[in-house]
Every structure is written in C-alpha cells, then in structure tokens.
Amino acid sequence: MNQQHVSENYNTRVKFLVVHYTVGDWQSSLDVLTKSYGQVSAHYLIPQEFDGSYKEKELEVYQLVDENLRAWHAGPSQWENKQGINDQSIGIELVNSSTCIYQWQNSTLDHRNDYLCNYHDFSPKQIELLIELSKGILARHPEITPTRVLGHSDIQVDLKSDPGPRFPWHTLYKHGIGAWYDDNTVEKYWRLFTTSQMPSIAEAQCALQTYGYGIKVTTEHDEQSFDHFRAFQLHFRPWLVNGEVDVKTMARLWALLEKYFPESLGVDGELLSECELISPTPEIQEVQQQQG
C-alpha cells in the first residue's frame, strides 16, 4: 500500500470521552469487561489502590479495546443531537465499588425516591493515571471539546449515576480536561436570578438542552426533567444533588453557557436558544386542567 500522498481532508470519528465506575473490584471488573458473558466493554480500565484482587505492585492503565474500535460502554445514550454514543466515543472504566439500585416498579415510591446510592472515593493514584490517559486521548482526538468530556450519568440519565458525586471533575478541569464554570460568573447569575425573575422551567430545560443534555422541553418539572437536572448536579454541583431546578443550579448552568456557548445568551443573560416544545402528556394535561 502506497501512503505517499495523505489527504488533509479528514477528522476523527471520536467526539466524546465518557468516564464510568465499574461497581466491583479489579478482578470482577476485568472479567465482566473482557469475557463474552458480560456483554459490555470499555477502551480502558484503571485499577484502584488497596484492592486485594489486584496482584500487581503498581497501578497502571489497561487498554481493553483499541481506540479505533467500538466498545460497548454507553448503552442507549444521547449527547447534543447524537444518539448511540458508543459509535463516537472512548470509554474509561475506573475500578470502584460504588452502587446505585433502583425500584422503578415500586408504586409506593415516586421518581425522586426510587433509587438508593452508596458512593466511595476514588484513589489519588487512580485519578493521576486517568488524567495522564485523558490528556493523550484529547491530543489524539481534538474533536473532544471540553463539553464532550462526560460521565455515564450525563448521557444515560435515567439509568446511570456514575462516576458519581465523589468524582473530581474540577480536578480534571484544572488539568485541562473537561468543562467547569467560573465562580465569578456563577455569582453574577445568582445575583441576577435572585433580584429579578428566575428562568422558567421551559427556559431551564432549553438551556440544559443547549449545553448538550438530551432533555425534552415540556414546561413541566417532570420525571425526565428531574433525571436530567440530577445528572447535571452530579457533574457540576456534586455536594447537593436533588434534581431540583433551583436558583443556584440555574446560575451554574448559565455560567457554563456563557463560557462555552456564548452565542446562546443575550447581553442581559436572556436565553436566545430556540428549543422545540414537546406537548404535555395526557396525564399532565389533566392535572393542568384540574389546577385551572
């Protein structure tokens, strides 16, 4: 094959970097991610310190799938206007025993209370290896912009909570990986929204959609809205994750839009993005009619 002439007209198929935790120790995680019965995989696996099932002396990064191949790590997922994120992403699994369990079928629980999560810290060396690995991935795939460095919970909000609120997104940002807001901009919008009208639910949903989340604009803080705002908080306000559309969450969202999508805001902070309004479900319409 003659490779003397190389075209300048190409780009990488990889646009997203997705971080996960494994829900298990090293050996069980490795087995699930590499054996056929697991039906799941990731491009990279990073072990954790003080794991009795990891027998090597030093932690190191393990590549399980070539970056040019499609790993099975994202499931039914969405970011921006793209679905099936497996096709366009690199997945990194961090060994961590955090868990979230769900009771979707329990009629006594509403969507705010039908899950139970136990989160555990990531080890310092593990995060150090992740940062080094991620820098290399970003250099090889320049289309992974800051807002495309994601957690599993960002792209599959109704089913996943990883890497969870103990994952150090801000630390990664300080090393040039991923997005974060500027505190002074958050303060600006917090003051604006507490002295004038806070964004409506529809505007909040549209703003979250503008940032990249797959939320629908319904004008109601419904279950899908709760799931998406909870995912946003897991990433950008991990010390208080309640899924509510409150003023401090809105201030952080608007600060991120100003930083990464400045064209979406007017000079006074008004949202300029236009989002398609999805008609309320018959159940919601009935409640609205009853409320007059």
mmCIF file of C-alpha atoms in Angstrom:
data_model
loop_
_atom_site.group_PDB
_atom_site.id
_atom_site.type_symbol
_atom_site.label_atom_id
_atom_site.label_comp_id
_atom_site.label_asym_id
_atom_site.label_seq_id
_atom_site.Cartn_x
_atom_site.Cartn_y
_atom_site.Cartn_z
ATOM 1 C CA MET A 1 0.000 0.000 0.000
ATOM 2 C CA ASN A 2 1.425 3.353 -1.063
ATOM 3 C CA GLN A 3 0.889 6.015 1.629
ATOM 4 C CA GLN A 4 2.995 8.709 -0.006
ATOM 5 C CA HIS A 5 0.025 11.032 -0.513
ATOM 6 C CA VAL A 6 -2.021 11.794 2.608
ATOM 7 C CA SER A 7 -5.203 13.858 2.400
ATOM 8 C CA GLU A 8 -5.676 16.885 4.631
ATOM 9 C CA ASN A 9 -9.457 16.393 4.466
ATOM 10 C CA TYR A 10 -10.484 14.184 7.377
ATOM 11 C CA ASN A 11 -11.477 14.216 11.022
ATOM 12 C CA THR A 12 -11.677 11.712 13.833
ATOM 13 C CA ARG A 13 -14.809 9.646 14.352
ATOM 14 C CA VAL A 14 -14.299 10.038 18.107
ATOM 15 C CA LYS A 15 -16.095 13.052 19.576
ATOM 16 C CA PHE A 16 -16.759 12.078 23.191
ATOM 17 C CA LEU A 17 -14.864 10.808 26.220
ATOM 18 C CA VAL A 18 -17.043 9.006 28.776
ATOM 19 C CA VAL A 19 -15.973 8.134 32.338
ATOM 20 C CA HIS A 20 -17.549 5.284 34.337
ATOM 21 C CA TYR A 21 -17.094 3.379 37.572
ATOM 22 C CA THR A 22 -17.219 -0.415 37.486
ATOM 23 C CA VAL A 23 -19.320 -1.363 40.558
ATOM 24 C CA GLY A 24 -16.822 -4.005 41.669
ATOM 25 C CA ASP A 25 -13.230 -4.841 42.499
ATOM 26 C CA TRP A 26 -10.432 -5.272 39.953
ATOM 27 C CA GLN A 27 -10.902 -8.950 39.166
ATOM 28 C CA SER A 28 -14.688 -8.875 38.840
ATOM 29 C CA SER A 29 -14.490 -5.696 36.738
ATOM 30 C CA LEU A 30 -11.862 -7.197 34.450
ATOM 31 C CA ASP A 31 -13.898 -10.376 33.998
ATOM 32 C CA VAL A 32 -17.107 -8.530 33.127
ATOM 33 C CA LEU A 33 -15.355 -6.196 30.694
ATOM 34 C CA THR A 34 -13.375 -8.870 28.870
ATOM 35 C CA LYS A 35 -15.460 -12.066 28.946
ATOM 36 C CA SER A 36 -18.269 -12.689 26.474
ATOM 37 C CA TYR A 37 -20.897 -13.238 29.180
ATOM 38 C CA GLY A 38 -20.527 -9.624 30.311
ATOM 39 C CA GLN A 39 -21.747 -8.169 27.002
ATOM 40 C CA VAL A 40 -20.030 -4.908 27.981
ATOM 41 C CA SER A 41 -16.600 -3.414 27.392
ATOM 42 C CA ALA A 42 -14.556 -0.228 27.585
ATOM 43 C CA HIS A 43 -11.436 1.022 25.892
ATOM 44 C CA TYR A 44 -9.537 1.441 29.149
ATOM 45 C CA LEU A 45 -9.687 0.088 32.697
ATOM 46 C CA ILE A 46 -7.846 1.700 35.604
ATOM 47 C CA PRO A 47 -7.462 -0.268 38.873
ATOM 48 C CA GLN A 48 -7.656 1.190 42.355
ATOM 49 C CA GLU A 49 -5.222 1.150 45.260
ATOM 50 C CA PHE A 50 -5.836 -1.164 48.234
ATOM 51 C CA ASP A 51 -7.759 -3.674 46.102
ATOM 52 C CA GLY A 52 -6.940 -7.186 47.288
ATOM 53 C CA SER A 53 -7.863 -8.721 43.927
ATOM 54 C CA TYR A 54 -5.240 -6.629 42.091
ATOM 55 C CA LYS A 55 -1.948 -8.512 42.394
ATOM 56 C CA GLU A 56 0.479 -6.184 40.596
ATOM 57 C CA LYS A 57 2.842 -3.971 42.590
ATOM 58 C CA GLU A 58 1.995 -0.752 40.753
ATOM 59 C CA LEU A 59 -1.216 0.619 39.299
ATOM 60 C CA GLU A 60 -1.246 1.051 35.555
ATOM 61 C CA VAL A 61 -3.715 1.714 32.762
ATOM 62 C CA TYR A 62 -5.033 -1.341 30.909
ATOM 63 C CA GLN A 63 -6.266 -0.994 27.334
ATOM 64 C CA LEU A 64 -9.032 -3.493 26.628
ATOM 65 C CA VAL A 65 -10.276 -2.235 23.242
ATOM 66 C CA ASP A 66 -8.388 -0.378 20.518
ATOM 67 C CA GLU A 67 -9.462 3.269 20.252
ATOM 68 C CA ASN A 68 -10.377 2.727 16.607
ATOM 69 C CA LEU A 69 -12.894 0.035 17.570
ATOM 70 C CA ARG A 70 -16.341 0.414 19.115
ATOM 71 C CA ALA A 71 -16.513 -0.567 22.774
ATOM 72 C CA TRP A 72 -19.847 -1.360 24.443
ATOM 73 C CA HIS A 73 -19.898 1.048 27.363
ATOM 74 C CA ALA A 74 -22.587 3.691 26.784
ATOM 75 C CA GLY A 75 -25.792 1.794 26.034
ATOM 76 C CA PRO A 76 -28.867 3.736 24.822
ATOM 77 C CA SER A 77 -27.428 7.225 25.207
ATOM 78 C CA GLN A 78 -27.592 10.782 23.936
ATOM 79 C CA TRP A 79 -25.491 13.940 23.931
ATOM 80 C CA GLU A 80 -26.082 17.014 21.799
ATOM 81 C CA ASN A 81 -28.157 15.751 18.862
ATOM 82 C CA LYS A 82 -26.334 12.439 18.708
ATOM 83 C CA GLN A 83 -27.603 9.089 19.947
ATOM 84 C CA GLY A 84 -25.782 5.803 20.385
ATOM 85 C CA ILE A 85 -22.681 7.392 21.882
ATOM 86 C CA ASN A 86 -20.792 4.070 21.641
ATOM 87 C CA ASP A 87 -20.274 4.845 17.958
ATOM 88 C CA GLN A 88 -18.395 8.080 18.613
ATOM 89 C CA SER A 89 -16.729 7.762 21.987
ATOM 90 C CA ILE A 90 -13.907 6.392 24.068
ATOM 91 C CA GLY A 91 -14.930 4.832 27.372
ATOM 92 C CA ILE A 92 -12.809 4.685 30.516
ATOM 93 C CA GLU A 93 -13.800 2.472 33.437
ATOM 94 C CA LEU A 94 -12.454 3.194 36.933
ATOM 95 C CA VAL A 95 -12.479 0.319 39.401
ATOM 96 C CA ASN A 96 -14.768 1.486 42.199
ATOM 97 C CA SER A 97 -17.392 -0.329 44.267
ATOM 98 C CA SER A 98 -19.983 2.479 44.319
ATOM 99 C CA THR A 99 -23.516 1.279 43.594
ATOM 100 C CA CYS A 100 -26.958 2.627 42.760
ATOM 101 C CA ILE A 101 -30.012 0.395 42.927
ATOM 102 C CA TYR A 102 -33.452 1.301 41.584
ATOM 103 C CA GLN A 103 -37.064 0.329 42.339
ATOM 104 C CA TRP A 104 -38.831 1.593 39.229
ATOM 105 C CA GLN A 105 -41.737 -0.816 39.698
ATOM 106 C CA ASN A 106 -42.432 0.116 43.320
ATOM 107 C CA SER A 107 -45.652 2.132 43.151
ATOM 108 C CA THR A 108 -45.142 3.493 46.671
ATOM 109 C CA LEU A 109 -42.060 5.448 45.519
ATOM 110 C CA ASP A 110 -42.059 8.425 43.197
ATOM 111 C CA HIS A 111 -39.178 9.166 40.827
ATOM 112 C CA ARG A 112 -37.449 11.320 43.456
ATOM 113 C CA ASN A 113 -37.130 8.396 45.845
ATOM 114 C CA ASP A 114 -36.964 5.210 43.775
ATOM 115 C CA TYR A 115 -33.178 4.833 43.920
ATOM 116 C CA LEU A 116 -30.545 4.287 46.606
ATOM 117 C CA CYS A 117 -26.868 5.078 46.023
ATOM 118 C CA ASN A 118 -23.713 4.367 48.001
ATOM 119 C CA TYR A 119 -20.660 6.211 46.699
ATOM 120 C CA HIS A 120 -16.998 5.587 47.505
ATOM 121 C CA ASP A 121 -13.894 7.682 46.923
ATOM 122 C CA PHE A 122 -11.507 7.230 44.023
ATOM 123 C CA SER A 123 -7.852 6.730 44.902
ATOM 124 C CA PRO A 124 -5.323 9.526 44.198
ATOM 125 C CA LYS A 125 -3.068 7.371 42.008
ATOM 126 C CA GLN A 126 -6.081 6.206 40.017
ATOM 127 C CA ILE A 127 -7.058 9.812 39.233
ATOM 128 C CA GLU A 128 -3.442 10.643 38.384
ATOM 129 C CA LEU A 129 -3.420 7.836 35.813
ATOM 130 C CA LEU A 130 -6.793 8.962 34.475
ATOM 131 C CA ILE A 131 -5.520 12.497 33.938
ATOM 132 C CA GLU A 132 -2.442 11.279 32.085
ATOM 133 C CA LEU A 133 -4.514 8.933 29.927
ATOM 134 C CA SER A 134 -7.155 11.573 29.169
ATOM 135 C CA LYS A 135 -4.583 14.134 28.061
ATOM 136 C CA GLY A 136 -3.285 11.669 25.488
ATOM 137 C CA ILE A 137 -6.803 10.879 24.261
ATOM 138 C CA LEU A 138 -7.638 14.571 23.861
ATOM 139 C CA ALA A 139 -4.427 15.128 21.903
ATOM 140 C CA ARG A 140 -5.280 12.266 19.542
ATOM 141 C CA HIS A 141 -8.921 13.279 19.157
ATOM 142 C CA PRO A 142 -9.223 17.086 19.032
ATOM 143 C CA GLU A 143 -12.987 16.956 18.419
ATOM 144 C CA ILE A 144 -13.427 16.006 22.080
ATOM 145 C CA THR A 145 -14.051 19.567 23.224
ATOM 146 C CA PRO A 146 -14.455 20.402 26.949
ATOM 147 C CA THR A 147 -18.236 19.912 26.945
ATOM 148 C CA ARG A 148 -17.775 16.480 25.390
ATOM 149 C CA VAL A 149 -15.861 15.047 28.359
ATOM 150 C CA LEU A 150 -18.735 13.320 30.124
ATOM 151 C CA GLY A 151 -19.850 10.967 32.808
ATOM 152 C CA HIS A 152 -22.036 7.961 32.076
ATOM 153 C CA SER A 153 -24.789 9.734 34.022
ATOM 154 C CA ASP A 154 -24.687 12.681 31.602
ATOM 155 C CA ILE A 155 -25.609 10.558 28.592
ATOM 156 C CA GLN A 156 -27.897 7.940 30.179
ATOM 157 C CA VAL A 157 -29.615 9.965 32.864
ATOM 158 C CA ASP A 158 -32.459 7.625 33.771
ATOM 159 C CA LEU A 159 -30.348 4.529 34.354
ATOM 160 C CA LYS A 160 -26.864 5.560 35.431
ATOM 161 C CA SER A 161 -25.268 7.640 38.185
ATOM 162 C CA ASP A 162 -21.584 7.030 37.524
ATOM 163 C CA PRO A 163 -18.960 8.237 38.048
ATOM 164 C CA GLY A 164 -20.978 9.835 40.858
ATOM 165 C CA PRO A 165 -20.639 12.873 43.113
ATOM 166 C CA ARG A 166 -17.243 11.871 44.506
ATOM 167 C CA PHE A 167 -15.593 12.008 41.106
ATOM 168 C CA PRO A 168 -13.227 15.033 40.918
ATOM 169 C CA TRP A 169 -14.452 16.802 37.780
ATOM 170 C CA HIS A 170 -12.944 20.101 38.934
ATOM 171 C CA THR A 171 -9.538 18.473 39.381
ATOM 172 C CA LEU A 172 -9.665 17.181 35.813
ATOM 173 C CA TYR A 173 -10.662 20.646 34.602
ATOM 174 C CA LYS A 174 -7.627 22.181 36.307
ATOM 175 C CA HIS A 175 -5.506 19.774 34.260
ATOM 176 C CA GLY A 176 -7.161 20.865 31.004
ATOM 177 C CA ILE A 177 -9.727 18.057 30.814
ATOM 178 C CA GLY A 178 -13.432 18.820 30.507
ATOM 179 C CA ALA A 179 -15.595 21.813 31.355
ATOM 180 C CA TRP A 180 -16.185 23.829 34.503
ATOM 181 C CA TYR A 181 -17.715 27.206 35.296
ATOM 182 C CA ASP A 182 -16.059 30.366 36.589
ATOM 183 C CA ASP A 183 -17.120 31.246 40.141
ATOM 184 C CA ASN A 184 -17.479 34.969 39.450
ATOM 185 C CA THR A 185 -19.858 34.230 36.569
ATOM 186 C CA VAL A 186 -21.938 31.962 38.812
ATOM 187 C CA GLU A 187 -22.156 34.799 41.324
ATOM 188 C CA LYS A 188 -23.276 37.200 38.574
ATOM 189 C CA TYR A 189 -26.183 34.978 37.566
ATOM 190 C CA TRP A 190 -27.066 34.118 41.154
ATOM 191 C CA ARG A 191 -27.450 37.822 41.869
ATOM 192 C CA LEU A 192 -29.419 38.318 38.652
ATOM 193 C CA PHE A 193 -31.812 35.458 39.316
ATOM 194 C CA THR A 194 -32.363 36.427 42.963
ATOM 195 C CA THR A 195 -33.114 40.085 42.203
ATOM 196 C CA SER A 196 -35.175 39.553 39.062
ATOM 197 C CA GLN A 197 -37.169 36.679 37.651
ATOM 198 C CA MET A 198 -35.553 33.254 37.671
ATOM 199 C CA PRO A 199 -35.680 31.306 34.368
ATOM 200 C CA SER A 200 -38.878 29.364 33.791
ATOM 201 C CA ILE A 201 -38.908 25.572 33.705
ATOM 202 C CA ALA A 202 -39.095 25.685 29.901
ATOM 203 C CA GLU A 203 -36.104 28.039 29.738
ATOM 204 C CA ALA A 204 -34.169 25.850 32.186
ATOM 205 C CA GLN A 205 -34.910 22.765 30.088
ATOM 206 C CA CYS A 206 -33.916 24.563 26.885
ATOM 207 C CA ALA A 207 -30.687 25.800 28.490
ATOM 208 C CA LEU A 208 -29.780 22.280 29.565
ATOM 209 C CA GLN A 209 -30.550 21.026 26.061
ATOM 210 C CA THR A 210 -28.366 23.792 24.602
ATOM 211 C CA TYR A 211 -25.470 22.625 26.754
ATOM 212 C CA GLY A 212 -25.815 19.096 25.369
ATOM 213 C CA TYR A 213 -28.197 17.091 27.529
ATOM 214 C CA GLY A 214 -30.932 15.079 25.831
ATOM 215 C CA ILE A 215 -33.741 16.695 27.825
ATOM 216 C CA LYS A 216 -37.138 17.465 26.271
ATOM 217 C CA VAL A 217 -38.733 20.873 26.747
ATOM 218 C CA THR A 218 -42.129 20.136 28.299
ATOM 219 C CA THR A 219 -42.650 23.200 30.578
ATOM 220 C CA GLU A 220 -43.098 20.733 33.470
ATOM 221 C CA HIS A 221 -40.567 19.560 36.029
ATOM 222 C CA ASP A 222 -41.472 16.003 35.143
ATOM 223 C CA GLU A 223 -39.556 12.775 35.682
ATOM 224 C CA GLN A 224 -37.258 13.187 32.675
ATOM 225 C CA SER A 225 -36.531 16.762 33.768
ATOM 226 C CA PHE A 226 -35.709 15.598 37.307
ATOM 227 C CA ASP A 227 -33.364 12.934 35.912
ATOM 228 C CA HIS A 228 -31.527 15.420 33.695
ATOM 229 C CA PHE A 229 -31.083 18.066 36.378
ATOM 230 C CA ARG A 230 -29.914 15.411 38.811
ATOM 231 C CA ALA A 231 -27.323 14.337 36.212
ATOM 232 C CA PHE A 232 -26.229 17.955 35.778
ATOM 233 C CA GLN A 233 -25.804 18.309 39.537
ATOM 234 C CA LEU A 234 -23.841 15.055 39.786
ATOM 235 C CA HIS A 235 -21.354 16.654 37.401
ATOM 236 C CA PHE A 236 -21.399 20.330 38.383
ATOM 237 C CA ARG A 237 -22.860 20.536 41.925
ATOM 238 C CA PRO A 238 -21.971 17.200 43.500
ATOM 239 C CA TRP A 239 -22.255 18.409 47.098
ATOM 240 C CA LEU A 240 -26.044 18.844 46.701
ATOM 241 C CA VAL A 241 -27.752 16.508 44.246
ATOM 242 C CA ASN A 242 -31.526 16.781 44.496
ATOM 243 C CA GLY A 243 -32.736 17.071 40.898
ATOM 244 C CA GLU A 244 -34.488 20.370 41.614
ATOM 245 C CA VAL A 245 -34.452 23.419 39.337
ATOM 246 C CA ASP A 246 -33.252 25.907 41.935
ATOM 247 C CA VAL A 247 -31.520 29.254 41.562
ATOM 248 C CA LYS A 248 -28.012 28.002 42.375
ATOM 249 C CA THR A 249 -28.274 25.228 39.795
ATOM 250 C CA MET A 250 -29.517 27.752 37.222
ATOM 251 C CA ALA A 251 -26.636 30.118 37.999
ATOM 252 C CA ARG A 252 -24.124 27.353 37.287
ATOM 253 C CA LEU A 253 -25.882 26.315 34.096
ATOM 254 C CA TRP A 254 -25.976 29.886 32.791
ATOM 255 C CA ALA A 255 -22.294 30.353 33.719
ATOM 256 C CA LEU A 256 -21.418 27.282 31.647
ATOM 257 C CA LEU A 257 -23.448 28.566 28.701
ATOM 258 C CA GLU A 258 -21.705 31.928 28.844
ATOM 259 C CA LYS A 259 -18.313 30.233 28.875
ATOM 260 C CA TYR A 260 -18.808 27.524 26.249
ATOM 261 C CA PHE A 261 -21.878 28.640 24.249
ATOM 262 C CA PRO A 262 -21.816 32.459 24.488
ATOM 263 C CA GLU A 263 -23.982 32.834 21.399
ATOM 264 C CA SER A 264 -26.869 31.235 23.308
ATOM 265 C CA LEU A 265 -27.229 34.191 25.712
ATOM 266 C CA GLY A 266 -28.117 37.841 25.233
ATOM 267 C CA VAL A 267 -26.311 40.762 26.832
ATOM 268 C CA ASP A 268 -28.628 40.679 29.841
ATOM 269 C CA GLY A 269 -28.440 36.910 30.268
ATOM 270 C CA GLU A 270 -31.625 36.137 28.372
ATOM 271 C CA LEU A 271 -31.661 32.748 26.665
ATOM 272 C CA LEU A 272 -31.517 33.099 22.878
ATOM 273 C CA SER A 273 -31.640 29.382 22.060
ATOM 274 C CA GLU A 274 -34.800 28.080 20.452
ATOM 275 C CA CYS A 275 -35.932 24.618 21.506
ATOM 276 C CA GLU A 276 -38.837 22.535 20.283
ATOM 277 C CA LEU A 277 -41.661 22.357 22.798
ATOM 278 C CA ILE A 278 -42.984 18.839 23.382
ATOM 279 C CA SER A 279 -46.687 18.728 24.171
ATOM 280 C CA PRO A 280 -47.504 17.579 27.719
ATOM 281 C CA THR A 281 -48.676 14.020 28.179
ATOM 282 C CA PRO A 282 -52.440 13.433 28.665
ATOM 283 C CA GLU A 283 -51.788 12.870 32.388
ATOM 284 C CA ILE A 284 -50.053 16.246 32.739
ATOM 285 C CA GLN A 285 -52.756 17.966 30.682
ATOM 286 C CA GLU A 286 -55.385 16.545 33.012
ATOM 287 C CA VAL A 287 -53.540 17.864 36.084
ATOM 288 C CA GLN A 288 -53.173 21.278 34.423
ATOM 289 C CA GLN A 289 -56.914 21.396 33.714
ATOM 290 C CA GLN A 290 -57.740 20.422 37.305
ATOM 291 C CA GLN A 291 -55.467 23.222 38.559
ATOM 292 C CA GLY A 292 -57.382 25.687 36.381
#
